[in-house]
Amino acid sequence: MLALDPVMRALGGTWVAWGHGDADPAVVDENDRVAVPPEEESYTLRRLWLTEEEVENYYLGYSNQALWPLCHNVLEHVRFRDRFWNAYRKVNTKFAHGVVDEMEERGGLVWFQDYHLALAPREVRRARSDLTLGHFWHIPWPPWETFRVCPQKTEILEGLLSNDLLGFHLESFVTNFLNTCVRELDAFVDWAKKAVVHQGHMTHVRDLPISIDVERFERMASSPETEERIDAVREEHDLDGQRVAIGVDRLDYSKGILERLEALRILFREHPELVGELTFVQIAVPSRTEIPAYAHLEEKVDRRIEELNAALSTDGWKPVVYIKDPMPQDELVAFYRMADVAVVSSVQDGMNLVVKEFIASQDEEDPGAVCLSEFAGASDEINHSIPVNPFYTEGFAEDLRRALDQPLERRRDSMEKMKATLREHSIHAWMADFLSAAGEARRDAERHARR
Ligand code: ADQ
């Protein structure tokens, strides 16, 4: 998880993570450890090895065909299979053992990341009741009416309630989670304190929206190398003299890429003056391609883009430039800087870091405009974008037009406000907030246990 690298660099400590490919086993020592990053060793990676079958059933199975679609409210993609669940339990046990092993005799904090590890806290708690356990859930928590379809709902909830602190991006996810605990477990919820007591243990549940390393993006964006890259990118993709709108996503059904392409089709139909003037750059890195829902999405996105380009291209111009290769961040920043409009159209998204990266990369004199889905968690914080509803295609198309027409003064003013919000809350502030909330949660859990 690239987003967390700055956190680990600042904290030091050990990151227990699954290793794969040929390179990972080659670089670890006899205890499966390696100091990283190579150029400036700041923390330790402890690798765990998963079999192919575990990857298929734990990662591609329960994590990404049960929990991911469930939490994003897309029940049509949910697959509950016994072999998925068995592998999820087994791998969570493996992680719990890895963590306990790494902690040795030490006290301190164990910080679990995400939906792949819902069961591990319970096992770590059983082995080490003295540790502080915190967990951050990077995706939405759905309403109880959705979560209740999960056959393993009790185990998932009890795993998460073994933490002292459980963090989500948004207040609404916290509310959904607390409500789920009441409805499913009949647990005691202190709504004022946002805490759950279950089987004698108290867990604080907090909204702690994640951010990015804002300064790093600002630095990269204003570097002379980025200026050079912008020229190179314009030339490579025939963008000279073009207005550019951009979308950057993992190819995931939660990101609303098809909805965006449909809005683009309508935009060109309703505003033919944009033909030959506007290029949409879609950077979309294929993801989880072994899962049928993802393979189908990729095929559909490929086809829609081909159709749009076949229908509208003129000599030397095409409406969509489609880039599917993963890109290093400094190159991505050149695209962010070059674009006149960023389009984030998630149909459901825990946060969305792309919009934050785009904002941090803008030049204050001549910034781009931001179209941001109302259903991306980021829209709770970022109040000066153009809000879009990806489910209402004609309205979405007009929002794109508005973004392209936004006068410079308005863009400057909105960007200044969005940047100010972002600077107040970078990834370092998120980390500090989480750590302090974890300490407070632990003290409260101990007080409660003594009562
Ligand atoms: P994701 O859904 O994976 O994560 P998102 O917030 O959309 O994440 O960020 C994607 C990241 O991948 C960004 O840093 C972006 O720069 C990078 N990226 C995207 N396309 C790329 C490409 N082609 N090449 C290189 N990099 C690319 C989950 C949740 C989100 C939540 C994050 C963090 O689903 O809602 O914001 O975790 O908590």
Tab-separated table of C-alpha atoms and ligand atoms in Angstrom:
chain	number	residue	atom	x	y	z
A	1	MET	CA	0.000	0.000	0.000
A	2	LEU	CA	1.949	2.892	-1.421
A	3	ALA	CA	-0.151	5.463	0.474
A	4	LEU	CA	1.289	4.250	3.787
A	5	ASP	CA	4.968	4.349	2.920
A	6	PRO	CA	5.419	7.905	4.332
A	7	VAL	CA	3.772	6.745	7.559
A	8	MET	CA	6.169	3.845	7.948
A	9	ARG	CA	9.170	6.035	7.100
A	10	ALA	CA	8.164	8.404	9.885
A	11	LEU	CA	7.330	5.712	12.433
A	12	GLY	CA	10.044	3.149	11.840
A	13	GLY	CA	9.030	-0.222	13.311
A	14	THR	CA	8.067	-3.329	11.386
A	15	TRP	CA	5.554	-3.788	8.603
A	16	VAL	CA	4.294	-7.366	8.373
A	17	ALA	CA	3.203	-7.855	4.780
A	18	TRP	CA	2.566	-10.554	2.267
A	19	GLY	CA	5.479	-11.009	-0.178
A	20	HIS	CA	5.150	-12.159	-3.784
A	21	GLY	CA	6.914	-12.301	-7.124
A	22	ASP	CA	10.513	-13.414	-7.528
A	23	ALA	CA	12.213	-10.356	-6.038
A	24	ASP	CA	10.674	-10.453	-2.543
A	25	PRO	CA	12.043	-13.864	-1.486
A	26	ALA	CA	15.419	-12.982	-2.970
A	27	VAL	CA	16.047	-9.924	-0.780
A	28	VAL	CA	14.945	-11.064	2.700
A	29	ASP	CA	17.257	-12.451	5.405
A	30	GLU	CA	16.855	-15.855	7.090
A	31	ASN	CA	14.047	-14.414	9.259
A	32	ASP	CA	12.157	-13.109	6.209
A	33	ARG	CA	13.086	-9.519	7.059
A	34	VAL	CA	14.468	-6.715	4.928
A	35	ALA	CA	15.273	-3.080	5.760
A	36	VAL	CA	13.571	-0.577	3.421
A	37	PRO	CA	13.590	1.628	1.422
A	38	PRO	CA	16.942	0.536	-0.022
A	39	GLU	CA	18.216	4.109	-0.520
A	40	GLU	CA	17.340	5.262	3.005
A	41	GLU	CA	16.601	2.337	5.321
A	42	SER	CA	13.877	3.535	7.715
A	43	TYR	CA	11.773	0.519	8.668
A	44	THR	CA	11.684	-3.270	8.500
A	45	LEU	CA	9.497	-5.330	6.232
A	46	ARG	CA	8.676	-8.783	7.541
A	47	ARG	CA	7.429	-10.942	4.711
A	48	LEU	CA	4.822	-13.665	4.968
A	49	TRP	CA	4.515	-16.136	2.127
A	50	LEU	CA	1.176	-17.204	0.697
A	51	THR	CA	0.587	-20.205	-1.539
A	52	GLU	CA	-1.069	-19.679	-4.932
A	53	GLU	CA	-4.203	-21.244	-3.558
A	54	GLU	CA	-4.213	-18.813	-0.627
A	55	VAL	CA	-3.806	-15.850	-2.964
A	56	GLU	CA	-6.700	-17.087	-5.054
A	57	ASN	CA	-9.081	-17.758	-2.177
A	58	TYR	CA	-7.980	-15.230	0.435
A	59	TYR	CA	-7.025	-12.213	-1.687
A	60	LEU	CA	-8.961	-12.663	-4.938
A	61	GLY	CA	-11.674	-14.589	-3.097
A	62	TYR	CA	-12.953	-13.467	0.290
A	63	SER	CA	-11.205	-10.086	0.386
A	64	ASN	CA	-12.107	-8.941	-3.101
A	65	GLN	CA	-15.204	-10.934	-4.064
A	66	ALA	CA	-16.941	-10.868	-0.691
A	67	LEU	CA	-15.832	-7.958	1.500
A	68	TRP	CA	-14.950	-5.419	-1.216
A	69	PRO	CA	-18.276	-5.577	-3.131
A	70	LEU	CA	-20.229	-5.952	0.127
A	71	CYS	CA	-18.710	-2.810	1.621
A	72	HIS	CA	-19.197	-0.917	-1.658
A	73	ASN	CA	-22.849	-1.919	-1.700
A	74	VAL	CA	-22.585	-3.876	-4.977
A	75	LEU	CA	-24.380	-7.083	-4.040
A	76	GLU	CA	-24.477	-8.338	-7.639
A	77	HIS	CA	-20.701	-8.897	-7.440
A	78	VAL	CA	-20.643	-10.546	-4.010
A	79	ARG	CA	-19.530	-14.200	-3.963
A	80	PHE	CA	-19.546	-16.122	-0.685
A	81	ARG	CA	-17.707	-19.426	-1.096
A	82	ASP	CA	-16.603	-21.739	1.704
A	83	ARG	CA	-13.133	-22.073	0.213
A	84	PHE	CA	-12.784	-18.249	0.225
A	85	TRP	CA	-13.749	-18.036	3.869
A	86	ASN	CA	-11.523	-20.950	4.944
A	87	ALA	CA	-8.529	-19.314	3.283
A	88	TYR	CA	-9.396	-15.916	4.794
A	89	ARG	CA	-9.381	-17.457	8.266
A	90	LYS	CA	-6.168	-19.339	7.637
A	91	VAL	CA	-4.290	-16.328	6.265
A	92	ASN	CA	-5.525	-14.057	9.055
A	93	THR	CA	-4.112	-16.608	11.503
A	94	LYS	CA	-0.834	-16.523	9.611
A	95	PHE	CA	-0.712	-12.718	9.935
A	96	ALA	CA	-1.608	-12.891	13.626
A	97	HIS	CA	1.255	-15.345	14.250
A	98	GLY	CA	3.631	-13.158	12.239
A	99	VAL	CA	2.688	-10.121	14.331
A	100	VAL	CA	3.002	-11.920	17.668
A	101	ASP	CA	6.342	-13.297	16.573
A	102	GLU	CA	7.615	-9.831	15.563
A	103	MET	CA	6.476	-8.225	18.809
A	104	GLU	CA	8.574	-10.740	20.803
A	105	GLU	CA	8.564	-9.480	24.391
A	106	ARG	CA	7.900	-5.860	23.394
A	107	GLY	CA	4.813	-3.860	24.265
A	108	GLY	CA	3.337	-1.177	22.040
A	109	LEU	CA	0.939	-0.687	19.163
A	110	VAL	CA	-0.093	-3.055	16.411
A	111	TRP	CA	-1.783	-1.175	13.570
A	112	PHE	CA	-3.831	-3.337	11.191
A	113	GLN	CA	-4.568	-2.022	7.722
A	114	ASP	CA	-7.770	-2.722	5.875
A	115	TYR	CA	-10.405	-5.308	5.113
A	116	HIS	CA	-7.959	-8.127	4.415
A	117	LEU	CA	-7.261	-8.495	8.144
A	118	ALA	CA	-10.597	-8.402	9.934
A	119	LEU	CA	-9.943	-11.571	11.959
A	120	ALA	CA	-6.286	-11.092	12.910
A	121	PRO	CA	-6.890	-8.642	15.819
A	122	ARG	CA	-8.879	-11.253	17.715
A	123	GLU	CA	-6.050	-13.769	17.546
A	124	VAL	CA	-3.411	-11.229	18.471
A	125	ARG	CA	-5.567	-10.085	21.402
A	126	ARG	CA	-5.855	-13.683	22.647
A	127	ALA	CA	-2.081	-14.096	22.592
A	128	ARG	CA	-1.188	-10.621	23.894
A	129	SER	CA	-3.866	-8.875	25.929
A	130	ASP	CA	-1.383	-6.133	26.877
A	131	LEU	CA	-0.901	-4.692	23.374
A	132	THR	CA	-2.680	-1.665	21.947
A	133	LEU	CA	-4.529	-2.747	18.817
A	134	GLY	CA	-5.684	-0.240	16.197
A	135	HIS	CA	-7.233	-0.915	12.802
A	136	PHE	CA	-7.910	1.331	9.843
A	137	TRP	CA	-10.622	0.246	7.391
A	138	HIS	CA	-9.846	1.989	4.081
A	139	ILE	CA	-13.145	1.252	2.354
A	140	PRO	CA	-16.731	2.179	3.256
A	141	TRP	CA	-18.707	0.412	5.937
A	142	PRO	CA	-22.143	-0.245	4.425
A	143	PRO	CA	-25.513	0.168	6.110
A	144	TRP	CA	-26.558	-2.765	8.288
A	145	GLU	CA	-29.219	-3.719	5.711
A	146	THR	CA	-26.369	-4.556	3.311
A	147	PHE	CA	-23.829	-5.990	5.754
A	148	ARG	CA	-26.353	-8.407	7.202
A	149	VAL	CA	-26.220	-10.597	4.075
A	150	CYS	CA	-22.684	-11.667	5.029
A	151	PRO	CA	-22.797	-15.265	6.341
A	152	GLN	CA	-19.703	-14.628	8.482
A	153	LYS	CA	-20.899	-11.294	9.883
A	154	THR	CA	-20.466	-12.254	13.523
A	155	GLU	CA	-16.864	-13.410	13.095
A	156	ILE	CA	-15.979	-10.280	11.118
A	157	LEU	CA	-17.503	-7.964	13.718
A	158	GLU	CA	-15.951	-9.799	16.647
A	159	GLY	CA	-12.558	-9.685	14.964
A	160	LEU	CA	-12.801	-5.919	14.527
A	161	LEU	CA	-14.113	-5.393	18.049
A	162	SER	CA	-10.945	-6.963	19.453
A	163	ASN	CA	-9.202	-3.699	18.544
A	164	ASP	CA	-8.982	-0.784	20.944
A	165	LEU	CA	-9.481	1.638	18.069
A	166	LEU	CA	-11.217	1.139	14.745
A	167	GLY	CA	-10.921	3.970	12.209
A	168	PHE	CA	-12.959	4.796	9.101
A	169	HIS	CA	-12.712	7.722	6.694
A	170	LEU	CA	-16.163	9.172	7.354
A	171	GLU	CA	-18.582	9.784	10.140
A	172	SER	CA	-21.304	8.032	8.125
A	173	PHE	CA	-19.216	4.824	8.030
A	174	VAL	CA	-18.755	5.067	11.810
A	175	THR	CA	-22.514	5.400	12.240
A	176	ASN	CA	-23.145	2.431	9.934
A	177	PHE	CA	-20.656	0.328	11.893
A	178	LEU	CA	-22.068	1.237	15.307
A	179	ASN	CA	-25.569	0.548	14.082
A	180	THR	CA	-24.428	-2.832	12.688
A	181	CYS	CA	-23.030	-3.749	16.124
A	182	VAL	CA	-26.343	-2.947	17.781
A	183	ARG	CA	-28.415	-4.834	15.231
A	184	GLU	CA	-26.195	-7.888	14.799
A	185	LEU	CA	-24.538	-8.392	18.185
A	186	ASP	CA	-26.885	-6.582	20.479
A	187	ALA	CA	-23.688	-4.914	21.699
A	188	PHE	CA	-23.748	-1.886	23.999
A	189	VAL	CA	-23.003	1.290	22.042
A	190	ASP	CA	-22.137	4.553	23.763
A	191	TRP	CA	-23.203	6.898	20.959
A	192	ALA	CA	-21.830	10.035	22.600
A	193	LYS	CA	-18.406	8.480	22.974
A	194	LYS	CA	-18.634	6.435	19.753
A	195	ALA	CA	-17.590	3.282	21.556
A	196	VAL	CA	-18.801	-0.317	21.496
A	197	VAL	CA	-18.617	-2.693	24.435
A	198	HIS	CA	-18.746	-6.338	23.457
A	199	GLN	CA	-17.741	-9.325	25.593
A	200	GLY	CA	-16.293	-6.961	28.196
A	201	HIS	CA	-13.948	-5.118	25.793
A	202	MET	CA	-14.378	-1.495	24.764
A	203	THR	CA	-13.538	-0.338	21.215
A	204	HIS	CA	-13.489	3.307	20.152
A	205	VAL	CA	-14.735	3.871	16.592
A	206	ARG	CA	-13.550	7.095	14.954
A	207	ASP	CA	-13.688	8.963	11.655
A	208	LEU	CA	-10.092	9.687	10.675
A	209	PRO	CA	-9.986	10.650	6.985
A	210	ILE	CA	-6.693	9.708	5.330
A	211	SER	CA	-4.656	12.122	3.241
A	212	ILE	CA	-1.496	12.270	1.132
A	213	ASP	CA	2.007	13.624	1.574
A	214	VAL	CA	0.938	17.084	0.383
A	215	GLU	CA	4.384	18.711	0.470
A	216	ARG	CA	5.909	15.920	-1.547
A	217	PHE	CA	3.325	16.361	-4.328
A	218	GLU	CA	3.767	20.144	-4.243
A	219	ARG	CA	7.520	19.720	-4.556
A	220	MET	CA	7.279	17.231	-7.405
A	221	ALA	CA	4.722	19.383	-9.237
A	222	SER	CA	6.807	22.547	-9.163
A	223	SER	CA	10.100	20.911	-10.167
A	224	PRO	CA	11.789	21.750	-13.495
A	225	GLU	CA	11.675	18.014	-14.377
A	226	THR	CA	7.875	18.164	-14.264
A	227	GLU	CA	7.853	21.142	-16.688
A	228	GLU	CA	9.975	19.107	-19.084
A	229	ARG	CA	7.770	16.053	-18.681
A	230	ILE	CA	4.645	18.087	-19.458
A	231	ASP	CA	6.156	19.136	-22.782
A	232	ALA	CA	7.147	15.555	-23.528
A	233	VAL	CA	3.712	14.190	-22.600
A	234	ARG	CA	1.933	16.816	-24.750
A	235	GLU	CA	4.078	15.885	-27.671
A	236	GLU	CA	3.824	12.121	-27.211
A	237	HIS	CA	0.013	12.154	-27.043
A	238	ASP	CA	-0.692	14.922	-29.593
A	239	LEU	CA	-2.054	17.246	-26.922
A	240	ASP	CA	-0.514	20.493	-28.119
A	241	GLY	CA	-3.133	23.242	-28.131
A	242	GLN	CA	-5.722	20.888	-26.609
A	243	ARG	CA	-7.812	21.378	-23.515
A	244	VAL	CA	-7.284	18.303	-21.360
A	245	ALA	CA	-9.556	16.549	-18.871
A	246	ILE	CA	-8.141	13.643	-16.914
A	247	GLY	CA	-9.254	10.546	-14.987
A	248	VAL	CA	-6.800	8.406	-12.986
A	249	ASP	CA	-7.985	5.179	-11.421
A	250	ARG	CA	-7.412	1.563	-10.680
A	251	LEU	CA	-9.733	-0.198	-13.116
A	252	ASP	CA	-12.408	-0.895	-10.525
A	253	TYR	CA	-16.194	-0.843	-10.764
A	254	SER	CA	-16.346	1.458	-7.729
A	255	LYS	CA	-14.628	4.276	-9.652
A	256	GLY	CA	-17.464	5.036	-12.115
A	257	ILE	CA	-15.304	4.877	-15.259
A	258	LEU	CA	-18.127	3.694	-17.540
A	259	GLU	CA	-20.418	6.404	-16.164
A	260	ARG	CA	-17.692	8.967	-16.931
A	261	LEU	CA	-17.275	7.749	-20.521
A	262	GLU	CA	-21.023	7.947	-21.063
A	263	ALA	CA	-21.059	11.529	-19.751
A	264	LEU	CA	-18.208	12.309	-22.136
A	265	ARG	CA	-20.184	10.902	-25.083
A	266	ILE	CA	-23.119	13.150	-24.187
A	267	LEU	CA	-20.817	16.140	-23.679
A	268	PHE	CA	-19.477	15.819	-27.235
A	269	ARG	CA	-23.001	15.279	-28.607
A	270	GLU	CA	-24.435	18.336	-26.843
A	271	HIS	CA	-21.377	20.531	-27.372
A	272	PRO	CA	-19.964	19.644	-30.802
A	273	GLU	CA	-17.696	22.697	-30.613
A	274	LEU	CA	-15.524	20.597	-28.262
A	275	VAL	CA	-14.758	18.080	-31.025
A	276	GLY	CA	-11.127	18.642	-31.935
A	277	GLU	CA	-10.676	20.933	-28.890
A	278	LEU	CA	-10.903	18.661	-25.851
A	279	THR	CA	-9.013	15.449	-25.145
A	280	PHE	CA	-9.917	13.203	-22.280
A	281	VAL	CA	-6.921	11.323	-20.857
A	282	GLN	CA	-7.927	8.176	-19.009
A	283	ILE	CA	-5.123	6.612	-17.000
A	284	ALA	CA	-6.469	3.317	-15.686
A	285	VAL	CA	-4.269	0.582	-14.374
A	286	PRO	CA	-5.820	-2.905	-14.628
A	287	SER	CA	-6.448	-4.432	-11.225
A	288	ARG	CA	-7.597	-7.826	-9.849
A	289	THR	CA	-7.947	-9.020	-13.450
A	290	GLU	CA	-8.385	-12.682	-12.453
A	291	ILE	CA	-11.802	-11.793	-10.994
A	292	PRO	CA	-14.521	-12.043	-13.677
A	293	ALA	CA	-16.243	-8.758	-12.671
A	294	TYR	CA	-12.938	-6.921	-13.182
A	295	ALA	CA	-12.103	-8.653	-16.467
A	296	HIS	CA	-15.580	-7.751	-17.785
A	297	LEU	CA	-15.196	-4.160	-16.672
A	298	GLU	CA	-11.862	-3.871	-18.434
A	299	GLU	CA	-13.354	-5.281	-21.650
A	300	LYS	CA	-16.250	-2.830	-21.458
A	301	VAL	CA	-14.013	0.178	-20.789
A	302	ASP	CA	-11.711	-0.833	-23.664
A	303	ARG	CA	-14.708	-1.198	-25.975
A	304	ARG	CA	-16.393	2.083	-24.997
A	305	ILE	CA	-13.166	3.979	-25.575
A	306	GLU	CA	-12.672	2.306	-28.955
A	307	GLU	CA	-16.241	3.205	-29.919
A	308	LEU	CA	-15.854	6.829	-28.848
A	309	ASN	CA	-12.594	7.174	-30.717
A	310	ALA	CA	-14.016	5.439	-33.813
A	311	ALA	CA	-17.099	7.669	-33.841
A	312	LEU	CA	-15.502	11.056	-33.230
A	313	SER	CA	-11.829	11.101	-34.230
A	314	THR	CA	-10.779	13.565	-36.887
A	315	ASP	CA	-7.463	13.991	-38.652
A	316	GLY	CA	-4.809	14.213	-35.941
A	317	TRP	CA	-7.304	14.298	-33.024
A	318	LYS	CA	-9.067	11.671	-30.928
A	319	PRO	CA	-11.404	12.258	-27.993
A	320	VAL	CA	-9.803	9.762	-25.584
A	321	VAL	CA	-6.172	8.954	-24.873
A	322	TYR	CA	-6.125	5.697	-22.912
A	323	ILE	CA	-3.076	4.739	-20.843
A	324	LYS	CA	-3.097	1.412	-19.036
A	325	ASP	CA	0.486	1.185	-17.836
A	326	PRO	CA	1.240	1.821	-14.169
A	327	MET	CA	3.089	5.087	-13.849
A	328	PRO	CA	5.612	6.357	-11.308
A	329	GLN	CA	4.214	9.203	-9.223
A	330	ASP	CA	6.504	11.867	-10.660
A	331	GLU	CA	5.159	11.096	-14.129
A	332	LEU	CA	1.581	11.063	-12.878
A	333	VAL	CA	2.168	14.530	-11.426
A	334	ALA	CA	3.006	15.857	-14.901
A	335	PHE	CA	-0.420	14.672	-16.096
A	336	TYR	CA	-2.102	16.265	-13.075
A	337	ARG	CA	-0.306	19.567	-13.722
A	338	MET	CA	-1.099	19.551	-17.417
A	339	ALA	CA	-4.838	18.884	-17.077
A	340	ASP	CA	-7.495	21.632	-17.158
A	341	VAL	CA	-10.032	19.442	-15.383
A	342	ALA	CA	-9.815	16.390	-13.093
A	343	VAL	CA	-12.753	13.999	-13.197
A	344	VAL	CA	-13.370	11.750	-10.188
A	345	SER	CA	-16.692	9.972	-10.648
A	346	SER	CA	-16.703	7.138	-8.113
A	347	VAL	CA	-20.062	5.477	-7.610
A	348	GLN	CA	-18.832	4.599	-4.105
A	349	ASP	CA	-15.369	5.281	-2.678
A	350	GLY	CA	-13.970	5.235	0.855
A	351	MET	CA	-11.908	8.372	0.260
A	352	ASN	CA	-10.169	8.730	-3.171
A	353	LEU	CA	-6.604	9.930	-3.026
A	354	VAL	CA	-6.400	10.863	-6.712
A	355	VAL	CA	-8.399	14.048	-6.162
A	356	LYS	CA	-6.079	15.058	-3.325
A	357	GLU	CA	-3.010	14.353	-5.459
A	358	PHE	CA	-4.497	16.459	-8.276
A	359	ILE	CA	-5.183	19.408	-5.960
A	360	ALA	CA	-1.713	19.270	-4.373
A	361	SER	CA	-0.163	19.254	-7.865
A	362	GLN	CA	-1.934	22.366	-9.193
A	363	ASP	CA	-0.175	25.581	-10.024
A	364	GLU	CA	-1.794	28.402	-8.025
A	365	GLU	CA	-1.617	30.928	-10.892
A	366	ASP	CA	-3.441	28.783	-13.428
A	367	PRO	CA	-5.021	25.824	-11.651
A	368	GLY	CA	-7.335	23.203	-13.096
A	369	ALA	CA	-10.952	22.644	-12.093
A	370	VAL	CA	-12.151	19.600	-10.148
A	371	CYS	CA	-15.273	17.532	-10.823
A	372	LEU	CA	-15.732	15.342	-7.768
A	373	SER	CA	-18.355	12.672	-7.206
A	374	GLU	CA	-20.639	13.229	-4.258
A	375	PHE	CA	-20.060	9.539	-3.466
A	376	ALA	CA	-16.306	9.722	-2.957
A	377	GLY	CA	-15.387	10.138	0.708
A	378	ALA	CA	-13.142	13.062	-0.252
A	379	SER	CA	-16.216	15.161	-1.082
A	380	ASP	CA	-16.949	15.422	2.663
A	381	GLU	CA	-13.783	17.489	3.107
A	382	ILE	CA	-13.290	19.142	-0.276
A	383	ASN	CA	-16.016	21.711	-0.549
A	384	HIS	CA	-14.955	23.873	-3.474
A	385	SER	CA	-15.030	21.361	-6.294
A	386	ILE	CA	-17.833	20.946	-8.834
A	387	PRO	CA	-19.925	18.134	-7.327
A	388	VAL	CA	-21.051	15.464	-9.780
A	389	ASN	CA	-23.605	12.678	-9.592
A	390	PRO	CA	-22.317	9.852	-11.819
A	391	PHE	CA	-25.769	8.221	-11.825
A	392	TYR	CA	-27.290	11.254	-13.626
A	393	THR	CA	-25.443	11.240	-16.910
A	394	GLU	CA	-26.877	14.367	-18.550
A	395	GLY	CA	-26.280	16.415	-15.422
A	396	PHE	CA	-22.743	14.995	-15.234
A	397	ALA	CA	-22.078	16.034	-18.851
A	398	GLU	CA	-23.201	19.603	-18.077
A	399	ASP	CA	-20.963	19.634	-14.975
A	400	LEU	CA	-18.024	18.776	-17.235
A	401	ARG	CA	-18.971	21.697	-19.476
A	402	ARG	CA	-19.163	23.993	-16.448
A	403	ALA	CA	-15.743	22.840	-15.299
A	404	LEU	CA	-14.261	23.607	-18.730
A	405	ASP	CA	-15.897	27.064	-18.674
A	406	GLN	CA	-14.867	28.016	-15.156
A	407	PRO	CA	-13.230	31.467	-15.300
A	408	LEU	CA	-9.647	31.833	-14.081
A	409	GLU	CA	-10.597	33.926	-11.021
A	410	ARG	CA	-13.071	31.300	-9.891
A	411	ARG	CA	-10.599	28.476	-10.435
A	412	ARG	CA	-7.918	30.308	-8.468
A	413	ASP	CA	-10.275	31.032	-5.623
A	414	SER	CA	-11.607	27.447	-5.421
A	415	MET	CA	-8.133	25.936	-5.694
A	416	GLU	CA	-6.772	28.199	-2.968
A	417	LYS	CA	-9.499	26.971	-0.616
A	418	MET	CA	-9.071	23.319	-1.566
A	419	LYS	CA	-5.304	23.545	-1.120
A	420	ALA	CA	-5.731	25.190	2.285
A	421	THR	CA	-7.973	22.306	3.414
A	422	LEU	CA	-5.440	19.791	2.162
A	423	ARG	CA	-2.430	21.475	3.767
A	424	GLU	CA	-4.179	21.526	7.123
A	425	HIS	CA	-4.555	17.802	6.962
A	426	SER	CA	-1.766	15.857	5.328
A	427	ILE	CA	-0.866	12.190	5.852
A	428	HIS	CA	1.370	13.189	8.776
A	429	ALA	CA	-1.576	14.757	10.597
A	430	TRP	CA	-3.623	11.625	9.893
A	431	MET	CA	-0.916	9.464	11.397
A	432	ALA	CA	-0.618	11.656	14.494
A	433	ASP	CA	-4.399	11.694	14.931
A	434	PHE	CA	-4.595	7.918	14.647
A	435	LEU	CA	-1.778	7.336	17.121
A	436	SER	CA	-3.206	9.697	19.679
A	437	ALA	CA	-6.726	8.214	19.267
A	438	ALA	CA	-5.243	4.712	19.703
A	439	GLY	CA	-3.546	5.707	22.967
A	440	GLU	CA	-6.734	7.259	24.265
A	441	ALA	CA	-8.776	4.205	23.229
A	442	ARG	CA	-6.360	1.888	25.027
A	443	ARG	CA	-6.521	3.899	28.244
A	444	ASP	CA	-10.298	3.866	28.093
A	445	ALA	CA	-10.407	0.123	27.356
A	446	GLU	CA	-8.174	-0.541	30.394
A	447	ARG	CA	-10.328	1.702	32.598
A	448	HIS	CA	-13.418	-0.129	31.408
A	449	ALA	CA	-11.859	-3.561	32.042
A	450	ARG	CA	-10.962	-2.576	35.632
A	451	ARG	CA	-14.493	-1.493	36.457
B	1	ADQ	P1	-7.852	2.595	-3.875
B	1	ADQ	O1	-9.255	2.402	-4.343
B	1	ADQ	O2	-6.839	1.734	-4.478
B	1	ADQ	O3	-7.765	2.493	-2.278
B	1	ADQ	P2	-7.440	5.565	-4.417
B	1	ADQ	O4	-7.699	6.415	-3.236
B	1	ADQ	O5	-8.342	5.701	-5.614
B	1	ADQ	O6	-7.276	4.054	-3.996
B	1	ADQ	O7	-5.940	5.813	-4.837
B	1	ADQ	C1	-5.347	5.129	-5.896
B	1	ADQ	C2	-3.843	5.350	-5.847
B	1	ADQ	O8	-3.276	4.654	-6.958
B	1	ADQ	C3	-3.437	6.806	-5.964
B	1	ADQ	O9	-2.343	7.068	-5.137
B	1	ADQ	C4	-3.051	6.934	-7.447
B	1	ADQ	O10	-2.033	7.884	-7.690
B	1	ADQ	C5	-2.544	5.552	-7.762
B	1	ADQ	N1	-2.801	5.221	-9.178
B	1	ADQ	C6	-3.979	5.131	-9.794
B	1	ADQ	N2	-3.797	4.841	-11.100
B	1	ADQ	C7	-2.493	4.738	-11.296
B	1	ADQ	C8	-1.659	4.442	-12.415
B	1	ADQ	N3	-2.163	4.180	-13.619
B	1	ADQ	N4	-0.339	4.412	-12.209
B	1	ADQ	C9	0.177	4.672	-11.001
B	1	ADQ	N5	-0.537	4.962	-9.924
B	1	ADQ	C10	-1.846	4.988	-10.062
B	1	ADQ	C11	-8.531	2.401	-1.105
B	1	ADQ	C12	-9.936	2.977	-1.110
B	1	ADQ	C13	-9.922	4.471	-1.349
B	1	ADQ	C14	-8.999	5.158	-0.348
B	1	ADQ	C15	-7.641	4.476	-0.311
B	1	ADQ	C16	-6.781	5.024	0.836
B	1	ADQ	O11	-10.736	2.328	-2.098
B	1	ADQ	O12	-11.228	4.998	-1.233
B	1	ADQ	O13	-8.828	6.511	-0.722
B	1	ADQ	O14	-7.768	3.083	-0.093
B	1	ADQ	O15	-7.422	4.834	2.065
